Amino acid sequence: MTNKNSFIKSVLSYSKSQRIGIVLFFLIIIFTQGIYYFYDFTSLRKDDAAKGKWLANQSVIDSLKLENKNYKPAIYPFNPNFITDFKGYKLGMKVEEIDRLLAYRKQNMFVNSAEEFQAITKVSDSLLNAISPYFKFPDWVSNKKSNYKPFDKKDFSKAEKIDVMDINEATKEDLMKVYGIGDKISDRILAEKQKFGAFVSMEQMNAIWGLSPEVIEKLKTAFVVKSVANTKKININNASVKELSQFPFFRYQLAKDIVIYRTMNGDVKIEDLAKIKGFPIEKIRIIALYLEF
């Protein structure tokens, strides 16, 4: 009993901070024991086992790499005109060398020999010597010299004369004979001609929706403007604002500006058109052919 009392007295003799420290110490012990009791450590052991197995295999992989350190990927014959960024990188080409080849190909041009490939790409002699044995060009490139046979002028008959038709007399069927012009576009061309009575320039094809520059060039080869007798003209000095605004090239505001200009300056002359506010200067040459002064 005496020992028990002396222990209690010794404990009570500790300061407040010491007693708190002792309590915290016991709590920490209880907490760590709880973790050990409740937490499942088997997953860690499984991970360690898997890691050990992987490390064991890694040594085998490293040994195989050492055995195959001289291995080089096989290169199969290829046409150098179709080298992609990735293919060029694998061959050892620099970015700028690949870009030069791609830029050359964008012009729809082809390299037909190893020498021409080097001239375009600027690759080094060592790289060219390494990859050129794998170049495979089309047969016609390889055989073009051996198969070349000069033509005798007699082989060519006199060029057939192509009849160029008046665009203002063309029918829908005539227009559709041009490659690239179908049913809808031919109707648009005829509708545009109907608005003006007749075309005065083939440049008016540029205003027709759906006509590509390539098709317009084909139209200009097959058709020209010959007769403009049916052209619908408007007198720019006598027409009212309403009449002017109905002219295909003029909007209502421009029609008003034309009337204001001629009211302030007198009759409009062809050289005055560029002075009128909002007048489409880029179309003056065509518009003037539909005007009477």
Tab-separated table of C-alpha atoms in Angstrom:
chain	number	residue	atom	x	y	z
A	1	MET	CA	0.000	0.000	0.000
A	2	THR	CA	2.841	2.249	0.815
A	3	ASN	CA	4.465	1.586	-2.553
A	4	LYS	CA	1.220	2.377	-4.351
A	5	ASN	CA	0.821	5.656	-2.517
A	6	SER	CA	4.408	6.593	-3.205
A	7	PHE	CA	3.898	5.919	-6.949
A	8	ILE	CA	0.782	8.097	-7.005
A	9	LYS	CA	2.630	10.816	-5.157
A	10	SER	CA	5.544	10.619	-7.578
A	11	VAL	CA	3.155	10.927	-10.502
A	12	LEU	CA	1.336	13.852	-8.953
A	13	SER	CA	4.667	15.479	-8.312
A	14	TYR	CA	5.154	15.842	-12.138
A	15	SER	CA	4.345	19.164	-13.632
A	16	LYS	CA	1.262	19.637	-15.811
A	17	SER	CA	3.260	19.631	-19.060
A	18	GLN	CA	5.072	16.425	-18.036
A	19	ARG	CA	1.765	14.686	-17.295
A	20	ILE	CA	0.393	15.757	-20.723
A	21	GLY	CA	3.552	14.394	-22.373
A	22	ILE	CA	3.124	11.034	-20.674
A	23	VAL	CA	-0.509	10.824	-21.798
A	24	LEU	CA	0.425	11.677	-25.408
A	25	PHE	CA	3.179	9.065	-25.359
A	26	PHE	CA	0.693	6.353	-24.362
A	27	LEU	CA	-1.775	7.537	-27.004
A	28	ILE	CA	0.911	7.275	-29.698
A	29	ILE	CA	1.721	3.734	-28.610
A	30	ILE	CA	-1.961	2.789	-28.743
A	31	PHE	CA	-2.370	4.420	-32.193
A	32	THR	CA	0.618	2.609	-33.722
A	33	GLN	CA	-0.539	-0.688	-32.278
A	34	GLY	CA	-3.963	-0.089	-33.818
A	35	ILE	CA	-2.426	0.533	-37.263
A	36	TYR	CA	-0.441	-2.652	-37.012
A	37	TYR	CA	-3.519	-4.575	-35.927
A	38	PHE	CA	-6.036	-3.210	-38.477
A	39	TYR	CA	-3.923	-2.417	-41.626
A	40	ASP	CA	-3.417	-5.154	-44.249
A	41	PHE	CA	0.296	-5.345	-45.128
A	42	THR	CA	-0.153	-8.257	-47.519
A	43	SER	CA	-0.667	-5.899	-50.517
A	44	LEU	CA	2.779	-4.431	-49.968
A	45	ARG	CA	4.285	-7.862	-49.857
A	46	LYS	CA	2.483	-8.703	-53.146
A	47	ASP	CA	3.827	-5.534	-54.783
A	48	ASP	CA	7.321	-6.325	-53.597
A	49	ALA	CA	7.022	-9.837	-55.020
A	50	ALA	CA	5.830	-8.528	-58.398
A	51	LYS	CA	8.594	-5.943	-58.453
A	52	GLY	CA	11.175	-8.585	-57.655
A	53	LYS	CA	9.912	-10.772	-60.484
A	54	TRP	CA	10.070	-7.851	-62.910
A	55	LEU	CA	13.601	-6.975	-61.838
A	56	ALA	CA	14.614	-10.598	-62.366
A	57	ASN	CA	13.278	-10.449	-65.945
A	58	GLN	CA	14.986	-7.116	-66.532
A	59	SER	CA	18.383	-8.733	-66.295
A	60	VAL	CA	17.361	-11.125	-69.077
A	61	ILE	CA	16.150	-8.203	-71.203
A	62	ASP	CA	19.420	-6.331	-70.651
A	63	SER	CA	21.429	-9.365	-71.713
A	64	LEU	CA	19.361	-9.708	-74.909
A	65	LYS	CA	19.959	-6.053	-75.684
A	66	LEU	CA	23.686	-6.546	-75.337
A	67	GLU	CA	23.584	-9.526	-77.675
A	68	ASN	CA	21.650	-7.502	-80.268
A	69	LYS	CA	23.471	-4.187	-79.917
A	70	ASN	CA	24.505	-4.384	-83.591
A	71	TYR	CA	20.930	-4.965	-84.748
A	72	LYS	CA	19.650	-2.540	-87.360
A	73	PRO	CA	16.052	-2.373	-88.591
A	74	ALA	CA	15.534	-3.733	-92.100
A	75	ILE	CA	15.003	-1.176	-94.864
A	76	TYR	CA	12.831	-2.209	-97.778
A	77	PRO	CA	12.893	-0.599	-101.236
A	78	PHE	CA	10.809	2.581	-101.383
A	79	ASN	CA	10.054	5.496	-103.688
A	80	PRO	CA	11.837	8.548	-102.186
A	81	ASN	CA	9.164	10.856	-103.592
A	82	PHE	CA	6.774	9.648	-100.902
A	83	ILE	CA	8.972	9.980	-97.823
A	84	THR	CA	6.928	11.194	-94.857
A	85	ASP	CA	8.199	13.103	-91.825
A	86	PHE	CA	8.398	9.884	-89.796
A	87	LYS	CA	10.012	7.894	-92.613
A	88	GLY	CA	12.620	10.623	-93.138
A	89	TYR	CA	13.352	10.714	-89.414
A	90	LYS	CA	13.899	6.934	-89.346
A	91	LEU	CA	16.237	7.208	-92.341
A	92	GLY	CA	18.320	9.807	-90.498
A	93	MET	CA	17.264	12.876	-92.479
A	94	LYS	CA	17.219	16.283	-90.836
A	95	VAL	CA	13.992	18.261	-90.518
A	96	GLU	CA	15.061	20.870	-93.053
A	97	GLU	CA	16.010	18.146	-95.549
A	98	ILE	CA	12.589	16.553	-95.235
A	99	ASP	CA	10.917	19.964	-95.579
A	100	ARG	CA	12.797	20.661	-98.824
A	101	LEU	CA	11.542	17.397	-100.312
A	102	LEU	CA	7.954	18.027	-99.185
A	103	ALA	CA	8.034	21.581	-100.590
A	104	TYR	CA	9.312	20.218	-103.908
A	105	ARG	CA	6.529	17.625	-103.999
A	106	LYS	CA	3.896	20.277	-103.295
A	107	GLN	CA	4.759	21.709	-106.713
A	108	ASN	CA	3.626	18.359	-108.156
A	109	MET	CA	7.207	17.564	-109.156
A	110	PHE	CA	9.127	14.299	-108.690
A	111	VAL	CA	12.744	13.339	-108.176
A	112	ASN	CA	13.838	10.683	-110.640
A	113	SER	CA	17.333	9.795	-109.460
A	114	ALA	CA	19.523	9.673	-106.363
A	115	GLU	CA	21.479	12.662	-107.632
A	116	GLU	CA	18.299	14.694	-108.065
A	117	PHE	CA	17.171	13.632	-104.583
A	118	GLN	CA	20.408	14.992	-103.102
A	119	ALA	CA	20.159	18.186	-105.141
A	120	ILE	CA	16.685	18.870	-103.756
A	121	THR	CA	17.129	17.746	-100.124
A	122	LYS	CA	20.858	18.660	-99.668
A	123	VAL	CA	21.489	15.412	-97.751
A	124	SER	CA	25.110	14.493	-97.074
A	125	ASP	CA	27.025	12.098	-99.310
A	126	SER	CA	27.304	9.570	-96.481
A	127	LEU	CA	23.540	9.492	-95.894
A	128	LEU	CA	22.837	9.317	-99.619
A	129	ASN	CA	25.219	6.375	-99.988
A	130	ALA	CA	23.448	4.628	-97.102
A	131	ILE	CA	19.863	5.015	-98.334
A	132	SER	CA	20.087	5.396	-102.128
A	133	PRO	CA	20.518	1.616	-102.722
A	134	TYR	CA	16.938	1.261	-101.427
A	135	PHE	CA	15.459	3.858	-103.806
A	136	LYS	CA	12.850	2.332	-106.095
A	137	PHE	CA	11.640	4.493	-108.952
A	138	PRO	CA	8.818	3.568	-111.361
A	139	ASP	CA	9.822	1.387	-114.285
A	140	TRP	CA	9.196	4.127	-116.800
A	141	VAL	CA	11.811	6.289	-115.043
A	142	SER	CA	14.414	3.532	-115.181
A	143	ASN	CA	13.677	2.638	-118.788
A	144	LYS	CA	12.932	6.045	-120.246
A	145	LYS	CA	16.409	6.409	-121.770
A	146	SER	CA	16.550	2.940	-123.284
A	147	ASN	CA	13.007	3.154	-124.594
A	148	TYR	CA	13.315	6.683	-125.908
A	149	LYS	CA	12.649	6.953	-129.607
A	150	PRO	CA	12.668	10.305	-131.369
A	151	PHE	CA	9.425	11.093	-133.131
A	152	ASP	CA	9.350	11.854	-136.771
A	153	LYS	CA	7.432	14.959	-137.670
A	154	LYS	CA	5.443	12.769	-140.024
A	155	ASP	CA	4.024	10.938	-137.013
A	156	PHE	CA	2.052	14.018	-136.080
A	157	SER	CA	-0.940	14.968	-138.126
A	158	LYS	CA	-1.868	18.585	-138.482
A	159	ALA	CA	-3.409	19.877	-135.287
A	160	GLU	CA	-7.149	19.848	-135.482
A	161	LYS	CA	-8.642	23.308	-135.410
A	162	ILE	CA	-10.800	23.883	-132.370
A	163	ASP	CA	-13.926	25.931	-132.981
A	164	VAL	CA	-14.422	28.543	-130.273
A	165	MET	CA	-18.083	29.324	-129.673
A	166	ASP	CA	-19.791	32.593	-128.727
A	167	ILE	CA	-20.692	32.362	-125.047
A	168	ASN	CA	-23.843	34.391	-125.738
A	169	GLU	CA	-25.099	31.769	-128.174
A	170	ALA	CA	-24.199	28.753	-126.036
A	171	THR	CA	-26.987	26.424	-124.939
A	172	LYS	CA	-27.094	24.432	-121.720
A	173	GLU	CA	-25.849	21.369	-123.602
A	174	ASP	CA	-22.934	23.369	-125.041
A	175	LEU	CA	-21.883	24.543	-121.586
A	176	MET	CA	-22.105	21.052	-120.085
A	177	LYS	CA	-19.569	19.784	-122.601
A	178	VAL	CA	-16.921	21.622	-120.574
A	179	TYR	CA	-15.454	19.332	-117.943
A	180	GLY	CA	-16.503	20.580	-114.496
A	181	ILE	CA	-19.796	22.165	-115.548
A	182	GLY	CA	-22.912	20.257	-114.610
A	183	ASP	CA	-26.641	20.868	-114.665
A	184	LYS	CA	-26.786	23.457	-111.852
A	185	ILE	CA	-23.766	25.516	-112.895
A	186	SER	CA	-24.870	25.688	-116.516
A	187	ASP	CA	-28.246	27.037	-115.300
A	188	ARG	CA	-26.436	29.701	-113.259
A	189	ILE	CA	-24.405	30.808	-116.291
A	190	LEU	CA	-27.544	31.132	-118.433
A	191	ALA	CA	-29.385	32.970	-115.632
A	192	GLU	CA	-26.488	35.436	-115.318
A	193	LYS	CA	-26.565	36.044	-119.066
A	194	GLN	CA	-30.333	36.603	-118.889
A	195	LYS	CA	-29.861	39.386	-116.308
A	196	PHE	CA	-27.622	41.369	-118.656
A	197	GLY	CA	-29.067	40.267	-121.979
A	198	ALA	CA	-25.554	39.211	-122.999
A	199	PHE	CA	-22.107	38.895	-121.546
A	200	VAL	CA	-19.610	41.573	-122.538
A	201	SER	CA	-16.532	39.859	-121.116
A	202	MET	CA	-15.494	36.353	-120.120
A	203	GLU	CA	-14.275	37.919	-116.858
A	204	GLN	CA	-17.929	37.879	-115.783
A	205	MET	CA	-17.553	34.135	-115.228
A	206	ASN	CA	-15.650	35.002	-112.039
A	207	ALA	CA	-18.893	36.282	-110.479
A	208	ILE	CA	-20.769	32.992	-110.971
A	209	TRP	CA	-20.892	30.933	-107.807
A	210	GLY	CA	-19.503	27.417	-108.071
A	211	LEU	CA	-17.062	28.033	-110.925
A	212	SER	CA	-13.497	27.211	-109.910
A	213	PRO	CA	-10.542	29.031	-111.533
A	214	GLU	CA	-9.636	25.830	-113.387
A	215	VAL	CA	-13.116	25.483	-114.911
A	216	ILE	CA	-13.170	29.196	-115.814
A	217	GLU	CA	-9.933	28.710	-117.762
A	218	LYS	CA	-11.534	25.805	-119.636
A	219	LEU	CA	-14.543	27.994	-120.409
A	220	LYS	CA	-12.265	30.690	-121.795
A	221	THR	CA	-10.676	28.078	-124.056
A	222	ALA	CA	-14.018	26.909	-125.437
A	223	PHE	CA	-15.968	30.204	-125.501
A	224	VAL	CA	-15.427	33.881	-126.241
A	225	VAL	CA	-17.641	36.954	-126.413
A	226	LYS	CA	-18.471	37.693	-130.039
A	227	SER	CA	-21.902	39.273	-130.280
A	228	VAL	CA	-23.232	41.761	-127.706
A	229	ALA	CA	-26.259	42.869	-129.685
A	230	ASN	CA	-28.715	41.736	-127.005
A	231	THR	CA	-26.995	43.621	-124.193
A	232	LYS	CA	-29.430	45.383	-121.848
A	233	LYS	CA	-28.153	48.919	-121.356
A	234	ILE	CA	-29.220	51.681	-118.995
A	235	ASN	CA	-28.792	55.422	-119.470
A	236	ILE	CA	-26.942	56.544	-116.376
A	237	ASN	CA	-27.914	60.218	-116.908
A	238	ASN	CA	-31.658	59.721	-117.388
A	239	ALA	CA	-32.520	56.704	-115.214
A	240	SER	CA	-34.268	57.272	-111.878
A	241	VAL	CA	-32.960	55.984	-108.564
A	242	LYS	CA	-35.371	53.061	-108.777
A	243	GLU	CA	-34.305	52.165	-112.332
A	244	LEU	CA	-30.620	52.415	-111.433
A	245	SER	CA	-31.073	50.258	-108.324
A	246	GLN	CA	-32.568	47.499	-110.505
A	247	PHE	CA	-29.363	47.351	-112.568
A	248	PRO	CA	-27.497	44.162	-111.424
A	249	PHE	CA	-24.270	45.982	-110.557
A	250	PHE	CA	-25.920	48.787	-108.548
A	251	ARG	CA	-27.471	48.722	-105.093
A	252	TYR	CA	-29.977	51.302	-103.878
A	253	GLN	CA	-27.398	53.421	-102.028
A	254	LEU	CA	-25.101	53.539	-105.058
A	255	ALA	CA	-28.076	54.496	-107.279
A	256	LYS	CA	-28.771	57.429	-104.913
A	257	ASP	CA	-25.126	58.511	-105.004
A	258	ILE	CA	-25.136	58.452	-108.819
A	259	VAL	CA	-28.217	60.702	-108.940
A	260	ILE	CA	-26.690	63.064	-106.330
A	261	TYR	CA	-23.442	63.269	-108.313
A	262	ARG	CA	-25.140	64.097	-111.616
A	263	THR	CA	-27.417	66.636	-109.854
A	264	MET	CA	-24.368	68.457	-108.502
A	265	ASN	CA	-22.008	68.015	-111.475
A	266	GLY	CA	-24.187	67.558	-114.554
A	267	ASP	CA	-24.182	64.583	-116.863
A	268	VAL	CA	-21.962	61.687	-115.844
A	269	LYS	CA	-19.192	60.773	-118.271
A	270	ILE	CA	-17.294	57.500	-118.321
A	271	GLU	CA	-14.285	59.144	-116.714
A	272	ASP	CA	-16.498	60.347	-113.848
A	273	LEU	CA	-17.504	56.864	-112.705
A	274	ALA	CA	-14.489	56.499	-110.431
A	275	LYS	CA	-15.410	59.778	-108.706
A	276	ILE	CA	-18.817	58.541	-107.565
A	277	LYS	CA	-18.927	57.441	-103.933
A	278	GLY	CA	-19.072	53.678	-103.517
A	279	PHE	CA	-18.707	52.887	-107.229
A	280	PRO	CA	-17.107	49.420	-107.754
A	281	ILE	CA	-13.918	50.654	-109.399
A	282	GLU	CA	-12.577	47.157	-110.028
A	283	LYS	CA	-15.575	46.471	-112.313
A	284	ILE	CA	-15.668	49.798	-114.185
A	285	ARG	CA	-14.376	48.295	-117.440
A	286	ILE	CA	-17.258	45.797	-117.561
A	287	ILE	CA	-19.994	48.037	-116.083
A	288	ALA	CA	-19.251	50.821	-118.574
A	289	LEU	CA	-20.190	48.496	-121.440
A	290	TYR	CA	-23.732	48.270	-120.039
A	291	LEU	CA	-24.140	52.050	-119.627
A	292	GLU	CA	-25.264	54.770	-122.008
A	293	PHE	CA	-23.945	58.283	-121.379
